[in-house]
Amino acid sequence: MKVAKKIYIAVLLIVVVMITFTACQNKRENGTQPKDATTFLMGTVVQMRVYGSNAQEIIDNSFARLREIENEMSTNIVSSEISRINTHPGEDIKVNADTYRVIKKAVEYANLTNGKFNPAIGPLVKLWGIGTENARVPAEDEIKEALKLVNYQWIDLDDEQMTVMLEKQGMSLDLGAIAKGYAADEVRRIVKDSRVVSAYVNLGGNVLVIGEKPDGTPWKVGIQDPRHNRGNVMASIDVRDKTLVTSGNYERYFEMDGVIYHHILDPDTGYPADSGLLSCTIITTDSFDADALSTSIFILGPAKGLELLEEIDGVEAMLITKDLGIILSSGIEGEVDILNDDFQLNGM
Ligand code: FAD
Ligand code: MG
């Protein structure tokens, strides 16, 4: 089976599980019929549920906006702004406000994490090809060569002109760890502008809920069991007006000689991050930050990751360690329902 098809099916599975979590009760307890829609954008399954008479219009507008963001920021689209930056090193490339904001925030997170979160990761992502049919374990010298170009300090930003320049030939930007978060927040803006108070969007694991369910109960969101492909929930959490974004080693990977090589790369080693975590879920209000943070903390590992969390207000996290321990930040202790006895709560 082709890799893209496998990813599509796997992501579809979790969508089904998450819907069953929330769907059945909604229809029974409240006369309001939700409108559900699923599409494929940004290399992943996007699923929406909206309550309200104008639900279809909101879904159409949201999907159109997501398509717009994809066209601006995809490395797979040759006419995107990111591709234009990547193919014109040494030139100031004028970009629109969306792209500029996402690159700017990505560089802020690079500074915050000492470069572990690194939007200049492009050459390394391309070399490994994880999630594509060209996935392979590169030779040491290839990794060394790619690493020479992974330096976010060589991304020049001009706030006045909204231009972006890569200083060195061969560098490339990759916003895969942050742009879906920005996109989820944009969906929320569209929903809220339409005065809808109850909706849900899932961009392949970036979940954002608006309000509560129409029956007044919170949304119940499942946390993926990191030992399996999508579709296996090991915990759930009740939320209102929140986003839950997970970075995990199960999301995109290939296996060779019994070793799993996943898609979140450590810019210091050039290899998939091996920080002791299987997954990191961030729970907060803005998906933009949650996306950047979930990737950052996954790479930093539990100790440094939790240190970083302490610097930021209003952000909670659920970490799953390699030995199936669960670490919860203090604000969500008692809020998470563990559904699988294999996992042990370690606390902080
Ligand atoms: P995250 O943890 O949020 O991000 C992991 C991703 O970030 C990696 O896949 C890599 O791209 C990048 N990354 C790796 N290491 C680092 C690091 N140290 N610092 C910063 N970033 C890092 N996929 C396709 O197969 N086909 C497509 O056409 C396609 N189009 C896309 C268009 C857009 C605009 C975006 C945002 C993504 C697209 N994707 C596409 C990517 C796909 O959806 C990824 O699986 C997704 O972005 C990874 O997100 P995640 O939530 O699984 O993991
Ligand atoms: Mg991320």
XYZ file of C-alpha atoms and ligand atoms in Angstrom:
402
model
C 0.000 0.000 0.000
C 1.343 3.469 -0.821
C 2.605 5.535 2.128
C 0.156 8.402 1.511
C -2.747 5.953 1.381
C -1.615 4.295 4.619
C -1.416 7.673 6.354
C -4.850 8.573 5.011
C -6.421 5.383 6.343
C -4.640 5.630 9.688
C -5.697 9.219 10.261
C -9.232 8.392 9.194
C -9.362 5.766 11.932
C -8.718 8.221 14.731
C -11.230 10.613 13.273
C -13.822 7.864 13.520
C -12.860 7.098 17.124
C -12.965 10.744 18.117
C -16.309 11.273 16.508
C -17.852 8.304 18.274
C -16.601 9.824 21.525
C -18.547 12.986 20.998
C -21.170 12.248 18.422
C -23.650 9.754 19.783
C -24.561 11.709 22.897
C -24.880 14.984 21.036
C -27.557 13.758 18.731
C -29.511 12.106 21.498
C -29.341 14.783 24.158
C -29.988 17.789 22.042
C -32.270 18.359 19.109
C -29.539 20.196 17.185
C -28.160 18.140 14.348
C -24.492 18.770 13.724
C -23.008 19.108 10.278
C -19.948 16.899 9.762
C -17.422 17.204 6.973
C -14.119 15.571 6.113
C -11.529 16.561 3.549
C -7.865 15.981 2.790
C -5.600 19.013 3.101
C -1.975 19.662 4.117
C -1.175 16.001 3.653
C -3.655 14.954 6.299
C -7.335 14.303 6.999
C -9.225 17.367 8.160
C -12.498 16.820 9.942
C -15.022 19.380 11.143
C -18.253 19.332 13.096
C -20.340 22.484 13.342
C -23.686 23.166 15.008
C -25.934 25.884 13.612
C -28.137 26.710 10.649
C -25.173 28.168 8.700
C -22.916 25.187 9.428
C -22.335 24.264 5.789
C -21.233 27.784 4.906
C -18.818 27.839 7.846
C -17.357 24.506 6.806
C -16.961 25.679 3.195
C -15.275 28.906 4.303
C -13.012 27.053 6.731
C -11.878 24.505 4.153
C -11.275 27.304 1.631
C -9.136 29.136 4.195
C -7.159 25.973 4.970
C -6.559 25.469 1.256
C -5.318 29.051 1.027
C -2.868 28.484 3.906
C -1.690 25.237 2.306
C -1.078 27.049 -0.987
C 1.000 29.649 0.851
C 3.032 27.409 3.135
C 3.404 23.951 1.616
C 6.847 22.765 0.617
C 5.120 20.402 -1.833
C 3.546 23.193 -3.884
C 6.059 24.859 -6.202
C 4.158 28.146 -6.327
C 3.880 28.479 -2.517
C 5.572 31.348 -0.720
C 7.724 28.861 1.190
C 8.918 27.256 -2.060
C 9.691 30.710 -3.440
C 11.817 31.508 -0.376
C 13.532 28.109 -0.563
C 14.401 28.413 -4.242
C 15.723 31.986 -4.009
C 18.425 32.007 -1.307
C 20.152 35.342 -0.914
C 17.050 37.267 -2.026
C 14.569 39.167 0.108
C 11.263 37.507 -0.698
C 8.121 39.476 0.036
C 5.445 37.291 1.608
C 1.919 37.882 2.834
C 0.892 38.386 6.461
C 0.022 34.698 7.069
C 3.358 33.343 5.967
C 5.278 36.091 7.714
C 3.504 35.494 11.035
C 4.142 31.756 10.926
C 7.834 32.106 10.048
C 8.258 34.796 12.699
C 6.656 32.618 15.392
C 8.698 29.602 14.269
C 11.909 31.606 14.713
C 10.710 32.736 18.169
C 10.300 29.079 19.174
C 13.710 28.284 17.708
C 15.177 30.945 20.021
C 13.163 29.658 22.970
C 14.382 26.085 22.486
C 17.984 26.801 21.511
C 17.273 25.623 18.008
C 15.695 22.261 18.868
C 12.530 23.561 17.222
C 14.009 24.586 13.913
C 12.089 25.912 10.887
C 15.315 25.616 8.836
C 15.077 21.816 9.196
C 14.157 21.436 5.476
C 17.394 19.828 4.172
C 17.234 17.139 6.863
C 13.509 16.453 6.318
C 14.193 16.036 2.605
C 17.161 13.749 3.203
C 15.229 11.327 5.426
C 12.066 11.510 3.309
C 9.964 10.150 6.173
C 6.311 9.930 5.161
C 7.280 9.658 1.486
C 8.090 6.686 -0.689
C 11.763 7.717 -0.611
C 12.177 7.234 3.149
C 15.611 5.840 4.004
C 18.369 5.966 6.609
C 20.911 8.421 5.154
C 24.671 7.886 5.402
C 26.516 9.699 8.210
C 28.278 12.096 5.839
C 24.981 13.010 4.157
C 23.527 13.886 7.558
C 26.607 15.952 8.417
C 26.311 17.877 5.151
C 22.572 18.540 5.650
C 23.152 19.673 9.242
C 25.505 22.411 8.047
C 22.479 24.088 6.455
C 20.088 23.694 9.405
C 20.570 27.047 11.082
C 17.595 29.238 11.917
C 19.922 32.176 12.601
C 20.457 32.398 8.860
C 16.788 33.240 8.309
C 16.628 37.023 7.844
C 13.311 38.689 8.609
C 12.301 42.261 7.879
C 9.164 43.204 9.840
C 8.647 46.455 7.927
C 8.864 45.010 4.437
C 7.563 41.552 5.428
C 10.423 39.916 3.552
C 12.226 36.664 4.304
C 15.692 35.718 3.114
C 17.693 32.532 3.527
C 21.347 33.429 3.774
C 22.867 30.224 2.349
C 22.340 28.247 -0.809
C 20.755 24.855 -0.040
C 18.895 26.010 3.080
C 15.159 25.388 3.183
C 12.250 26.222 5.465
C 9.734 23.613 6.639
C 6.699 24.793 8.612
C 5.245 21.302 9.097
C 5.544 21.568 12.875
C 3.646 24.834 13.261
C 1.453 25.801 10.277
C -1.398 23.415 11.113
C -1.708 25.131 14.484
C -1.992 28.516 12.804
C -4.553 27.045 10.430
C -6.675 25.624 13.276
C -6.780 29.067 14.925
C -7.919 30.535 11.607
C -10.800 28.039 11.516
C -11.766 29.140 15.017
C -11.795 32.794 13.876
C -14.140 31.927 11.003
C -16.443 29.947 13.302
C -16.538 32.680 15.942
C -17.112 35.437 13.366
C -20.203 33.491 12.310
C -21.477 33.509 15.906
C -21.494 29.727 16.108
C -20.778 28.664 19.669
C -20.215 24.950 19.247
C -17.813 23.391 16.770
C -14.851 21.095 16.464
C -11.948 20.839 14.007
C -9.296 18.151 13.737
C -6.342 18.677 11.420
C -4.745 15.265 11.579
C -4.199 15.328 15.341
C -4.367 19.095 15.887
C -7.732 19.259 17.630
C -9.495 22.514 18.492
C -12.896 22.717 20.139
C -15.047 25.822 20.198
C -17.356 26.242 23.154
C -18.984 23.144 24.584
C -21.409 20.627 23.159
C -24.920 22.003 22.648
C -26.185 19.955 25.599
C -23.869 21.923 27.888
C -21.357 19.148 28.461
C -17.674 19.478 27.556
C -16.150 17.923 24.461
C -14.416 14.654 25.183
C -11.179 14.362 23.213
C -9.216 11.126 22.929
C -5.438 10.887 23.350
C -3.806 8.481 20.941
C -2.029 5.355 22.247
C 1.497 6.065 20.926
C 2.280 2.359 20.500
C -0.243 2.043 17.725
C -1.240 3.735 14.523
C -4.003 6.258 14.796
C -7.339 5.031 16.046
C -6.366 3.657 19.479
C -7.267 5.962 22.330
C -5.511 5.436 25.695
C -6.936 8.409 27.593
C -9.515 11.117 27.254
C -9.942 14.610 28.539
C -12.986 16.880 28.825
C -12.451 20.348 27.398
C -14.247 23.555 26.464
C -12.713 26.216 24.197
C -9.366 24.465 24.065
C -6.908 22.959 21.643
C -5.120 19.639 22.050
C -2.110 19.131 19.844
C -0.031 15.973 19.914
C 3.397 15.251 18.496
C 4.285 11.583 18.505
C 6.685 9.073 17.031
C 3.747 7.071 15.632
C 2.547 9.847 13.337
C 4.970 9.294 10.440
C 7.718 6.735 10.512
C 9.327 3.789 8.834
C 10.943 0.734 10.345
C 14.258 -0.764 9.342
C 16.092 -3.662 11.031
C 13.718 -3.369 13.986
C 14.426 0.346 14.496
C 11.682 2.934 14.161
C 12.706 6.147 12.404
C 10.105 8.862 12.908
C 9.597 12.322 11.429
C 10.518 14.650 14.299
C 14.217 15.297 13.861
C 16.764 16.477 16.387
C 18.717 19.318 14.737
C 21.734 18.576 16.957
C 22.161 14.926 15.928
C 20.417 14.871 12.548
C 18.485 11.760 13.625
C 14.882 11.299 14.817
C 14.580 12.832 18.288
C 15.207 10.325 21.062
C 14.377 12.225 24.227
C 12.596 9.502 26.144
C 9.118 10.506 25.000
C 6.653 8.607 22.853
C 4.304 11.553 22.619
C 3.612 15.034 23.904
C 0.139 16.540 24.013
C -0.273 20.250 24.680
C -3.566 21.577 25.999
C -4.101 25.322 25.822
C -6.190 28.000 24.098
C -4.183 28.719 20.923
C -3.301 25.988 18.490
C -0.490 28.037 16.917
C 1.543 27.880 20.138
C 0.364 24.367 20.966
C 1.687 23.025 17.662
C 5.101 24.628 18.117
C 5.247 23.526 21.753
C 4.231 19.911 21.190
C 7.062 19.448 18.695
C 9.512 21.399 20.875
C 8.806 19.415 24.022
C 8.816 16.115 22.160
C 12.400 16.892 21.089
C 13.525 18.463 24.384
C 12.275 15.544 26.483
C 10.482 15.529 29.842
C 12.922 17.461 32.061
C 13.798 20.340 29.723
C 10.322 20.284 28.213
C 8.633 20.836 31.554
C 11.129 23.595 32.355
C 10.049 25.340 29.166
C 6.380 24.871 30.063
C 6.894 26.620 33.370
C 7.949 29.754 31.495
C 4.635 29.946 29.642
C 1.286 30.747 31.242
C -1.912 28.833 30.564
C -0.326 25.803 28.935
C -0.822 22.227 30.145
C 0.852 19.072 28.893
C 0.484 15.327 28.963
C 3.697 13.484 28.218
C 4.013 9.750 27.588
C 7.452 8.314 28.278
C 9.037 5.285 26.623
C 8.258 3.125 29.688
C 4.555 4.082 29.320
C 4.661 6.554 32.190
C 2.303 9.499 32.021
C 3.456 12.911 33.193
C 0.744 15.528 33.649
C 1.340 19.204 34.266
C -0.225 20.397 37.510
C -3.201 22.170 35.904
C -4.654 18.968 34.441
C -4.012 16.514 37.248
C -7.314 14.788 37.863
C -8.713 15.944 34.514
C -7.422 13.092 32.362
C -9.222 9.765 32.218
C -6.694 6.971 31.701
C -8.455 4.230 29.738
C -5.646 1.702 29.448
C -3.966 0.014 32.449
C -0.649 -0.362 30.614
C -0.010 3.314 31.310
C 1.064 4.479 34.777
C 0.617 7.967 36.100
C 4.015 9.270 37.270
C 3.005 12.793 38.220
C 5.494 15.637 38.079
P 4.692 17.973 14.350
O 5.407 17.487 15.518
O 3.801 19.138 14.560
O 5.661 18.321 13.179
C 6.590 17.438 12.645
C 7.016 17.951 11.317
O 7.773 19.157 11.472
C 7.903 17.003 10.534
O 7.163 16.155 9.700
C 8.795 17.954 9.761
O 8.122 18.420 8.615
C 8.968 19.118 10.707
N 10.076 18.946 11.662
C 10.833 17.845 11.922
N 11.750 18.101 12.846
C 11.584 19.404 13.199
C 12.255 20.263 14.116
N 13.296 19.865 14.846
N 11.814 21.541 14.220
C 10.777 22.003 13.466
N 10.126 21.228 12.575
C 10.506 19.950 12.457
N 2.403 16.102 4.029
C 2.290 15.356 2.915
O 2.559 14.163 2.972
N 1.855 15.879 1.754
C 1.545 17.188 1.645
O 1.158 17.641 0.567
C 1.667 18.015 2.789
N 1.360 19.335 2.733
C 1.486 20.111 3.860
C 1.177 21.474 3.793
C 1.273 22.264 4.914
C 0.987 23.737 4.813
C 1.656 21.690 6.169
C 1.732 22.507 7.405
C 1.951 20.345 6.246
C 1.881 19.550 5.105
N 2.193 18.195 5.131
C 2.109 17.419 3.998
C 2.799 17.643 6.339
C 1.960 16.753 7.157
O 0.650 17.099 7.384
C 2.786 16.490 8.410
O 2.469 15.227 8.858
C 2.592 17.420 9.508
O 2.892 18.742 9.212
C 3.405 16.949 10.693
O 2.693 17.353 11.742
P 2.502 16.523 13.039
O 1.382 17.196 13.735
O 2.427 15.101 12.771
O 3.879 16.695 13.789
Mg 3.895 20.661 16.039
